[in-house]
CSV table of C-alpha atoms in Angstrom, one decimal:
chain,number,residue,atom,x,y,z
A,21,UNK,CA,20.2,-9.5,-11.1
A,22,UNK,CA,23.5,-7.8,-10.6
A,23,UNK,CA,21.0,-4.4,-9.2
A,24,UNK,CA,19.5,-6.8,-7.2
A,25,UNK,CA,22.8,-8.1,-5.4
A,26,UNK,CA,23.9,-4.8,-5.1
A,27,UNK,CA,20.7,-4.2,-3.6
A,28,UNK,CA,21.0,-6.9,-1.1
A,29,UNK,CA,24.7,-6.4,-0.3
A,30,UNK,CA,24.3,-2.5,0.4
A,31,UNK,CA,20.9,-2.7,2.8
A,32,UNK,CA,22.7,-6.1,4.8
A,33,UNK,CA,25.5,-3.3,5.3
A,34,UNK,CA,23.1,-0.5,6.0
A,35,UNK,CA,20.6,-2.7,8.5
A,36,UNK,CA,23.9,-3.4,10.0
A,37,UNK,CA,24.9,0.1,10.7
A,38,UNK,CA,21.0,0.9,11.6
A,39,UNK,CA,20.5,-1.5,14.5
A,40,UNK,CA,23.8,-1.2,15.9
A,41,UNK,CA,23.5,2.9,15.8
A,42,UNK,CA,19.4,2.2,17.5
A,43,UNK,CA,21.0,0.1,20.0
A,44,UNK,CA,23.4,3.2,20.8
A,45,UNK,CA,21.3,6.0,20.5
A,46,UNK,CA,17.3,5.3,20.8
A,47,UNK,CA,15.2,2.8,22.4
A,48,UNK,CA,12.8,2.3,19.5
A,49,UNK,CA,14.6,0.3,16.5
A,50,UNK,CA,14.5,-1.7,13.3
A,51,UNK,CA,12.4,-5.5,15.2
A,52,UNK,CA,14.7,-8.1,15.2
A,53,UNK,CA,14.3,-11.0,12.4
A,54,UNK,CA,13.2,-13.1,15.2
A,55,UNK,CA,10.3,-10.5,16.6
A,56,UNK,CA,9.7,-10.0,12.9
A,57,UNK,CA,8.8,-13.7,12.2
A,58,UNK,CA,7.3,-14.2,15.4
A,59,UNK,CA,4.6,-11.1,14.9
A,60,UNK,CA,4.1,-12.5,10.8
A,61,UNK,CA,3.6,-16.7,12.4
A,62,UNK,CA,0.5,-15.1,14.5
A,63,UNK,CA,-1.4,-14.5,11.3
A,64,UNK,CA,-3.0,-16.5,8.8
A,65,UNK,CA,-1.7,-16.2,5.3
A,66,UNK,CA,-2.1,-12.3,4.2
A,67,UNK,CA,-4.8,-11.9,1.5
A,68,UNK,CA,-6.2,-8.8,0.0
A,69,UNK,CA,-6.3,-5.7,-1.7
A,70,UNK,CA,-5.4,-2.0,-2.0
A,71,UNK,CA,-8.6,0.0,-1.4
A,72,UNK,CA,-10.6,2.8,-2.1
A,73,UNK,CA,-14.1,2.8,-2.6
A,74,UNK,CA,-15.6,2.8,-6.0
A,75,UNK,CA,-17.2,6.4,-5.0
A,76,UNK,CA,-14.1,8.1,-4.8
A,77,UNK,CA,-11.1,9.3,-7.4
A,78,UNK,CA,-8.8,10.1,-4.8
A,79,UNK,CA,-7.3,9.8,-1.2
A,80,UNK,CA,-9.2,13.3,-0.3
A,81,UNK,CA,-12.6,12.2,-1.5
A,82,UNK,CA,-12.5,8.7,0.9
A,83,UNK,CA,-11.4,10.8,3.9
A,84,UNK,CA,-12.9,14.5,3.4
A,85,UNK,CA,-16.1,14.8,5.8
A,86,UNK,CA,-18.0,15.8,2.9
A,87,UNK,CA,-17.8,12.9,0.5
A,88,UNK,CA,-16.7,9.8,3.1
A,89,UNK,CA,-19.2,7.1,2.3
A,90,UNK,CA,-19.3,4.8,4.8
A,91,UNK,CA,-22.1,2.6,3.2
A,92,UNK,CA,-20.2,2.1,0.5
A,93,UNK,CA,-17.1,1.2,2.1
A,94,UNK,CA,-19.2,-1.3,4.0
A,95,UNK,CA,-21.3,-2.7,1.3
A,96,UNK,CA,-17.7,-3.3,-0.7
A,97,UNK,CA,-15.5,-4.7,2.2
A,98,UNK,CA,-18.2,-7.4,2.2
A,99,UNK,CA,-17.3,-8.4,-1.0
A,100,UNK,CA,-14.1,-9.0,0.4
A,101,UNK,CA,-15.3,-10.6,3.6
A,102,UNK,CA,-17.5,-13.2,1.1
A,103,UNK,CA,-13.7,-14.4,-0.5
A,104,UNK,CA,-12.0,-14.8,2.2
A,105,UNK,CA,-9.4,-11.3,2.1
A,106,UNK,CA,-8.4,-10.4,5.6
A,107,UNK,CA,-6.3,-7.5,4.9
A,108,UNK,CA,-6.9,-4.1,2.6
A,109,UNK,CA,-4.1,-1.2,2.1
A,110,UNK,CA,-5.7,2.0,2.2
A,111,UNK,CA,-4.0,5.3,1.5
A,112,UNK,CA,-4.5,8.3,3.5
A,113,UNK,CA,-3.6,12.0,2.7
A,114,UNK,CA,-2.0,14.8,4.8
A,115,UNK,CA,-4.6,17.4,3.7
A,116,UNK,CA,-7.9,15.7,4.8
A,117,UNK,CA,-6.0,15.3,8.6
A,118,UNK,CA,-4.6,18.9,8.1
A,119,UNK,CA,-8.9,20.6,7.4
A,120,UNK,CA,-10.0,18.4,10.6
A,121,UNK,CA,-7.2,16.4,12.5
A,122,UNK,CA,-10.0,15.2,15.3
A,123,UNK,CA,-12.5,14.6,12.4
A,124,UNK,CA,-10.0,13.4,10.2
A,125,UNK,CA,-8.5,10.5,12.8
A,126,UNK,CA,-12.8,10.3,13.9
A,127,UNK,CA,-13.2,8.9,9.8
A,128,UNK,CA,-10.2,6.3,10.1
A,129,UNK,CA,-11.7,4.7,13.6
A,130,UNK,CA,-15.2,4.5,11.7
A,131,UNK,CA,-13.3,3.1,8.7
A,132,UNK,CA,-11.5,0.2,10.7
A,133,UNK,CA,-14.8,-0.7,12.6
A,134,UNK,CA,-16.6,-1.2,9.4
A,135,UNK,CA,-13.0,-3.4,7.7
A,136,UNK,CA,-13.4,-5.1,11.7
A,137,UNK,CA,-16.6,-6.0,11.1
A,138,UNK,CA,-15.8,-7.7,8.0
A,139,UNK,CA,-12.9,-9.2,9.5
A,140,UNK,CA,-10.1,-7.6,7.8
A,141,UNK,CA,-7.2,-5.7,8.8
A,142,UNK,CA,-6.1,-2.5,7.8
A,143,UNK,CA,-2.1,-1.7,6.3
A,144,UNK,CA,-2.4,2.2,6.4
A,145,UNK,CA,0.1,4.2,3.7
A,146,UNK,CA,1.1,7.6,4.7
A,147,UNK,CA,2.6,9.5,1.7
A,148,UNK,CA,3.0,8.6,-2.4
A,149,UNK,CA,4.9,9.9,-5.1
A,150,UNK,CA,2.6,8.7,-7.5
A,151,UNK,CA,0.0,10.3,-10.4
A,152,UNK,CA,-1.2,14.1,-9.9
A,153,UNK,CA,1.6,16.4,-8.9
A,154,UNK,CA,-0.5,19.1,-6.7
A,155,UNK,CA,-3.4,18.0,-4.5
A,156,UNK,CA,-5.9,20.5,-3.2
A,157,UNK,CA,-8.5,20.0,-0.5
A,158,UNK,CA,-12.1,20.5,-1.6
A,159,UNK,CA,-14.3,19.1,-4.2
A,160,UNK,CA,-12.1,17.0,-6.3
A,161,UNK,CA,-12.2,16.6,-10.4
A,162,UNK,CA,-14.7,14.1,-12.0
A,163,UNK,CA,-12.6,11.4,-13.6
A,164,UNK,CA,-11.2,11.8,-17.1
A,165,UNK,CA,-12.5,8.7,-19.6
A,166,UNK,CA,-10.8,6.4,-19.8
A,167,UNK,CA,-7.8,7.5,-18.0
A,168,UNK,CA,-5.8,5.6,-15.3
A,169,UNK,CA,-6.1,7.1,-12.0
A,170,UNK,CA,-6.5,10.5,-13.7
A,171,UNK,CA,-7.2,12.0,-10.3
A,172,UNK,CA,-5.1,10.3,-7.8
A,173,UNK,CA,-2.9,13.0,-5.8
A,174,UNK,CA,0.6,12.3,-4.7
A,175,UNK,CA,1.0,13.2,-0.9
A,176,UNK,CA,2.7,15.5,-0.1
A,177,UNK,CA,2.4,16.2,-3.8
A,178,UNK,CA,5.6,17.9,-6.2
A,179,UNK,CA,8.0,19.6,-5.6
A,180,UNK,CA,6.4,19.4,-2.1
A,181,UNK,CA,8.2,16.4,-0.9
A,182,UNK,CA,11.8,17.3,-1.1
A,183,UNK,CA,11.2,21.0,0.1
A,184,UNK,CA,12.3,20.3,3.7
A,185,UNK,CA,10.4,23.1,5.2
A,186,UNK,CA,6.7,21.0,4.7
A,187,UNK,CA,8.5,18.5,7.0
A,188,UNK,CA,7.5,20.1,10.6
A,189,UNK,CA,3.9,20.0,9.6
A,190,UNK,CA,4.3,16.4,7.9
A,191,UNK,CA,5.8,15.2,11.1
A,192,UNK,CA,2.8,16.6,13.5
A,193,UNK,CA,0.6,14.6,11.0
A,194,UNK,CA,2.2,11.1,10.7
A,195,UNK,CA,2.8,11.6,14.8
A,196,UNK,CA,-0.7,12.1,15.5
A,197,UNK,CA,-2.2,9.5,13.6
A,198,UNK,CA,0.4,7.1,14.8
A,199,UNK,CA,-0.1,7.9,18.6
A,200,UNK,CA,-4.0,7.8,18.5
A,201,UNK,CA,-3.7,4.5,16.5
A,202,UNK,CA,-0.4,2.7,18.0
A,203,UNK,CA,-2.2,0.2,19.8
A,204,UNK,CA,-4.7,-0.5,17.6
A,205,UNK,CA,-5.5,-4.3,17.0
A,206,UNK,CA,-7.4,-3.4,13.5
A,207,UNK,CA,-4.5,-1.9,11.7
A,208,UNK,CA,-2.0,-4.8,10.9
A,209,UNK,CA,1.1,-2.8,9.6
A,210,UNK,CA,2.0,1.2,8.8
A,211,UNK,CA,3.0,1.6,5.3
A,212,UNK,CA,5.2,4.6,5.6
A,213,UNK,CA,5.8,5.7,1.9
A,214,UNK,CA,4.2,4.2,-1.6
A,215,UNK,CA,6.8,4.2,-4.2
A,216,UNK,CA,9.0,6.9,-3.2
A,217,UNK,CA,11.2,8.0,-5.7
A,218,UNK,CA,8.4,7.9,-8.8
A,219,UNK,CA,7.6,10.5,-10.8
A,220,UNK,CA,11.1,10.9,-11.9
A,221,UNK,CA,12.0,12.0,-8.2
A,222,UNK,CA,14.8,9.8,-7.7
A,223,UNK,CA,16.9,10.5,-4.4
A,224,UNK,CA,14.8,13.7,-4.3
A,225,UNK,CA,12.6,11.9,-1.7
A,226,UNK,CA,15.1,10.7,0.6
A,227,UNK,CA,15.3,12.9,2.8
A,228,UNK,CA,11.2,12.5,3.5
A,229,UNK,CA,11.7,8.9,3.5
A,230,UNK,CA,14.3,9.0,6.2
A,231,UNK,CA,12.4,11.5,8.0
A,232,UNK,CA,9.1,9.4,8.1
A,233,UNK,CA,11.1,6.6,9.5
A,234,UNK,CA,12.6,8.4,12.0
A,235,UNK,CA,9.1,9.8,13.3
A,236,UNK,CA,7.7,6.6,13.3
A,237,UNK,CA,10.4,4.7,15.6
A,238,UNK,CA,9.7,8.1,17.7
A,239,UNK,CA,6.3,7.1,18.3
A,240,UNK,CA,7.1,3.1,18.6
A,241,UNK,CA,4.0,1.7,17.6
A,242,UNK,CA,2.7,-1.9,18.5
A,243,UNK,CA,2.4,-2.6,14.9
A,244,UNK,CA,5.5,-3.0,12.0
A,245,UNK,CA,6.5,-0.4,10.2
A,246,UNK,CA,7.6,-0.8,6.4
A,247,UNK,CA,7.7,0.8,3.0
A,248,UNK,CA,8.1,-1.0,0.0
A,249,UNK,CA,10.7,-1.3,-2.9
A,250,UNK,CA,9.0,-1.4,-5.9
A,251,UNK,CA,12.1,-0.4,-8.9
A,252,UNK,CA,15.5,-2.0,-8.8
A,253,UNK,CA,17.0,1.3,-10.2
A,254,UNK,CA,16.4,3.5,-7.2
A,255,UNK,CA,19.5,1.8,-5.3
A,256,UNK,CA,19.8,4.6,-2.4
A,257,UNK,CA,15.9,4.4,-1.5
A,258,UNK,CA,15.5,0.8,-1.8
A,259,UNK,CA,18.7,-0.1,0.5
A,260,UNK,CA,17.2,2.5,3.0
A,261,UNK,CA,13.6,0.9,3.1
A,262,UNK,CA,14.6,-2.8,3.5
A,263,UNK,CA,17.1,-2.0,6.2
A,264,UNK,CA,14.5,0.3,8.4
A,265,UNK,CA,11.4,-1.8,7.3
A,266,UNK,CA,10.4,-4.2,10.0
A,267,UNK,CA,8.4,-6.8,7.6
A,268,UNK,CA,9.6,-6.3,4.0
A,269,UNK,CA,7.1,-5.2,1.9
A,270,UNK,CA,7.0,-4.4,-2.2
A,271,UNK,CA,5.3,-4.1,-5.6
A,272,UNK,CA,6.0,-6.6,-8.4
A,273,UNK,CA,3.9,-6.7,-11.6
A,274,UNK,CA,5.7,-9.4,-13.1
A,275,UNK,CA,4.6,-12.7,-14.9
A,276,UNK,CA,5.0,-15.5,-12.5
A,277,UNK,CA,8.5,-16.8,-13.0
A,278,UNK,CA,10.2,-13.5,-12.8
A,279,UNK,CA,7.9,-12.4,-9.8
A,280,UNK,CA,9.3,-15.9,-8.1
A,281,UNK,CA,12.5,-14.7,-8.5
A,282,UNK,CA,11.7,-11.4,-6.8
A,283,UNK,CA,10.6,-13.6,-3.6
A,284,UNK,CA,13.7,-15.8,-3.3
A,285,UNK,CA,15.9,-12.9,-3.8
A,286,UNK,CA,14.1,-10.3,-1.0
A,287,UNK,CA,14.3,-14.1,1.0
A,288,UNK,CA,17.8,-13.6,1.7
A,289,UNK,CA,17.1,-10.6,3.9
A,290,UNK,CA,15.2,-13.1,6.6
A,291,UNK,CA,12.4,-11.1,7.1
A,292,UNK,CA,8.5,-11.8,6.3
A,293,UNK,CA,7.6,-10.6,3.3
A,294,UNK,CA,4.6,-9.0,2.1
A,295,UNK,CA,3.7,-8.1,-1.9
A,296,UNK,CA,1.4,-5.0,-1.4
A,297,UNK,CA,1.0,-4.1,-5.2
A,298,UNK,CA,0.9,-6.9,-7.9
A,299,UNK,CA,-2.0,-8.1,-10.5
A,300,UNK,CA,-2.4,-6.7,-13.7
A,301,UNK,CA,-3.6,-8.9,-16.6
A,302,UNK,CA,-2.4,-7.2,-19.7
A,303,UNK,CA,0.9,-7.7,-18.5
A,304,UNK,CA,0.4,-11.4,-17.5
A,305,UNK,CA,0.7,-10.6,-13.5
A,306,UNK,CA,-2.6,-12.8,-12.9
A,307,UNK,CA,-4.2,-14.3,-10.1
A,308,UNK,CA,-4.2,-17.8,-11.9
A,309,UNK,CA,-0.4,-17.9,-11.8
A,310,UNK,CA,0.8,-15.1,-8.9
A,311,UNK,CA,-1.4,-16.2,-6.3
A,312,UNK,CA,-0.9,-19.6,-6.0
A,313,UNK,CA,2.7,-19.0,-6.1
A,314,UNK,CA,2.4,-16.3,-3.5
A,315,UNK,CA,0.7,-18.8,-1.0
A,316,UNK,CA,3.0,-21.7,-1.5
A,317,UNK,CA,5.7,-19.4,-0.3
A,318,UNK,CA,3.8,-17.9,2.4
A,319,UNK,CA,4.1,-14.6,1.3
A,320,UNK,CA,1.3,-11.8,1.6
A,321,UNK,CA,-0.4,-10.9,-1.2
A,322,UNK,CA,-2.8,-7.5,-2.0
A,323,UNK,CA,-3.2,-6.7,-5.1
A,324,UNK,CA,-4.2,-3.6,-7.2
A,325,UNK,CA,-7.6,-2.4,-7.3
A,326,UNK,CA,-11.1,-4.1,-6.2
A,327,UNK,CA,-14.1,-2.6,-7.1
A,328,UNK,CA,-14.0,-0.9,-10.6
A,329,UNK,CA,-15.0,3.3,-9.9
A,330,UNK,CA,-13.6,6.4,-10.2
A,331,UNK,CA,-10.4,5.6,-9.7
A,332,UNK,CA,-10.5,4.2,-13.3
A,333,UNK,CA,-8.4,1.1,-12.4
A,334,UNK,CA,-9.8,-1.1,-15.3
A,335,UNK,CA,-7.7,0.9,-18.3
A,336,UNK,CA,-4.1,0.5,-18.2
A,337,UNK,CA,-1.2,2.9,-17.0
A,338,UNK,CA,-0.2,3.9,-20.0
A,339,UNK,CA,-3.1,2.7,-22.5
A,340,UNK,CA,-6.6,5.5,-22.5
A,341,UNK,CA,-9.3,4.8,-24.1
A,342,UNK,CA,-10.3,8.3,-24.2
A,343,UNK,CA,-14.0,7.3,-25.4
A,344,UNK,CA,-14.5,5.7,-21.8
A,345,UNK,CA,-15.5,2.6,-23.4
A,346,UNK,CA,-14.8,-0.7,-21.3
A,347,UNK,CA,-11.4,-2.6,-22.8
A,348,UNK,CA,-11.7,-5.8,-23.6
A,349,UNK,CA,-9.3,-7.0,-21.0
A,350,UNK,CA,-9.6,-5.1,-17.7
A,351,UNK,CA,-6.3,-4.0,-16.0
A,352,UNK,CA,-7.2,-4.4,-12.7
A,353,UNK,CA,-10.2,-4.6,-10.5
A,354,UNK,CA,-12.0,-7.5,-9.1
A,355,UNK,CA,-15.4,-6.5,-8.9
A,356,UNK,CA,-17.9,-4.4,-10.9
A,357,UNK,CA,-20.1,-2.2,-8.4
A,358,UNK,CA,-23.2,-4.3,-7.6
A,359,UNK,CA,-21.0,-6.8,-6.8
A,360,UNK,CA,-20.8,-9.2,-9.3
A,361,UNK,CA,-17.0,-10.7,-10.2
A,362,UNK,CA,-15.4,-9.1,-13.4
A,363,UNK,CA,-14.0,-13.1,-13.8
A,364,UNK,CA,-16.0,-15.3,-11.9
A,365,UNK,CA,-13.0,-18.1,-12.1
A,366,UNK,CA,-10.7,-15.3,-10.5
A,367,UNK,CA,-12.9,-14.7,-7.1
A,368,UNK,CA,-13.3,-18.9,-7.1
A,369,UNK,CA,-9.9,-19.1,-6.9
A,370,UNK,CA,-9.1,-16.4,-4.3
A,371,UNK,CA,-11.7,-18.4,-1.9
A,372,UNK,CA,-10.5,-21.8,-3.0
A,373,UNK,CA,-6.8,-20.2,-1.9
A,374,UNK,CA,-8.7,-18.4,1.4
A,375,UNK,CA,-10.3,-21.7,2.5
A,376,UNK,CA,-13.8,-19.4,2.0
A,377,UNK,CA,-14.8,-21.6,-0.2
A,378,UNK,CA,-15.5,-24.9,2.3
């Protein structure tokens, strides 16, 4: 708790210091609370997940031209339509945009007609400091058994995001993309960095984080921009992303008491709030408990993985089965491929919550 107050106290200082300097300097700033709670009243509660598509392993293989599947994107954001999500967080990667820009930004405006479609808006995430260090464009690796994400590719990928010379070409990516989409209706929030910091990189990926912010008020777009805390140890990067972060936004995979402590605390700051990473059942993060909770205090909620593929979601971070056999208690994941629930009382619950179910 003490982290957490030290949290608090430093990014109240920092947003401060932000808004006042924006006021000074730029047009574009940090939204007030009150624009910030006016843009969050206009939606109905936030539901969903983070997505990929059961047919890829990675970021690359959604968006590359050779392996983007839009029937199975289609075929699983109805599974979401049919309980009630309305919002999925998808991840992109600098590398597809960098083979084909114009292709590249061609694949996101099919992707967000399909997610349209099915009613759903999109939160789009920019960079990650998560899982594999190097990514390479291309065919990507076949999943490993029974290995968590054993293909996932951080963006830009290690050492890559603290070298400072990447950042020119990382800033004509994150400025196109936001300029072709900063008026788009479909996409409900930009998610600027996953979990920076991970990978033992520490402050090593301030400077990106900063810089992404700074490129992203350049552009001004219609939507919120965020990125969410997600360890109460990295005290530098979590100060800096609540007090640039229009809508607060984090990860918490908590039981249910100690994630409802994680809500009133991040409360204080008097902005909406949005958990874009939670549910994992091993570690008694659950829908039964979270979810409920989550609504009752109006908070968004996406969880971790949907439809059980090649991202290998069902085995736990740190638990592989390397035989590939299913474990007994999946990790995440809502759905197996064809569709039918991995819990059936889980997906009653999520449309009982999403009114899907009248």
């Amino acid at each position: 708790m003490q982290t957490k107050l030290k949290l608090l106290a430093g990014a109240l200082l920092m947003l401060f210091s932000v808004q006042l300097s924006a006021q000074q300097k730029a047009p574009a700033q940090v939204w007030s609370q009150q624009k910030a709670k006016a843009w969050y009243a206009q939606h109905q509660w936030l539901v969903g997940s983070d997505f990929i598509p059961s047919t890829a392993i990675n970021q690359l293989e959604m968006w590359q031209a050779d392996s983007f599947d839009p029937k199975t994107i289609d075929k699983e954001l109805g599974y979401a339509q049919g309980i009630g999500m309305n919002v999925m967080r998808v991840f992109l990667h600098h590398l597809a945009w960098q083979q084909d820009p114009e292709g590249f930004k061609k694949r996101m405006d099919q992707y967000l007609a399909i997610s349209s479609k099915h009613g759903i808006q999109t939160m789009f995430v920019f960079f990650d400091d998560c899982w594999n260090k190097v990514p390479k464009t291309g065919k990507q690796p076949e999943p490993k058994p029974g290995i968590h994400n054993s293909g996932w590719m951080q963006d830009p990928g290690q050492p890559a995001s603290d070298n400072a010379a990447n950042f020119p070409a990382l800033e004509k990516y994150v400025k196109d993309v936001l300029k072709r989409f900063a008026t788009d209706k479909r996409i409900l929030l930009w998610d600027l960095y996953n979990e920076p910091g991970n990978s033992d990189k520490g402050d090593k990926s301030l400077p990106l984080l900063k810089s992404v912010f700074k490129w992203a008020r350049a552009i001004n777009p219609s939507q919120p921009i965020s990125a969410g805390v997600w360890s109460w140890k990295l005290e530098n990067l979590n100060a800096y992303q609540v007090a640039n972060s229009d809508i607060i936004t984090y990860h918490d995979y908590s039981p249910e008491p100690e994630h409802l402590k994680t809500v009133q605390f991040l409360k204080m700051i008097g902005r909406p709030l949005i958990c874009t990473e939670y549910m994992a059942r091993p570690r008694n993060s659950l829908f039964s408990t979270v979810l409920p909770m989550l609504k009752k205090e109006n908070v968004g909620a996406i969880n971790w993985g949907f439809v059980s593929g090649k991202t290998n979601t069902i085995y736990a971070w740190d638990t592989p089965m390397p035989d590939g056999s299913e474990p007994k208690l999946w990790f995440h994941d809502i759905f197996h491929k064809d569709g039918t629930p991995y819990k059936p009382e889980e997906t009653q619950l999520i449309k009982s919550l999403t009114n899907r179910g009248k």
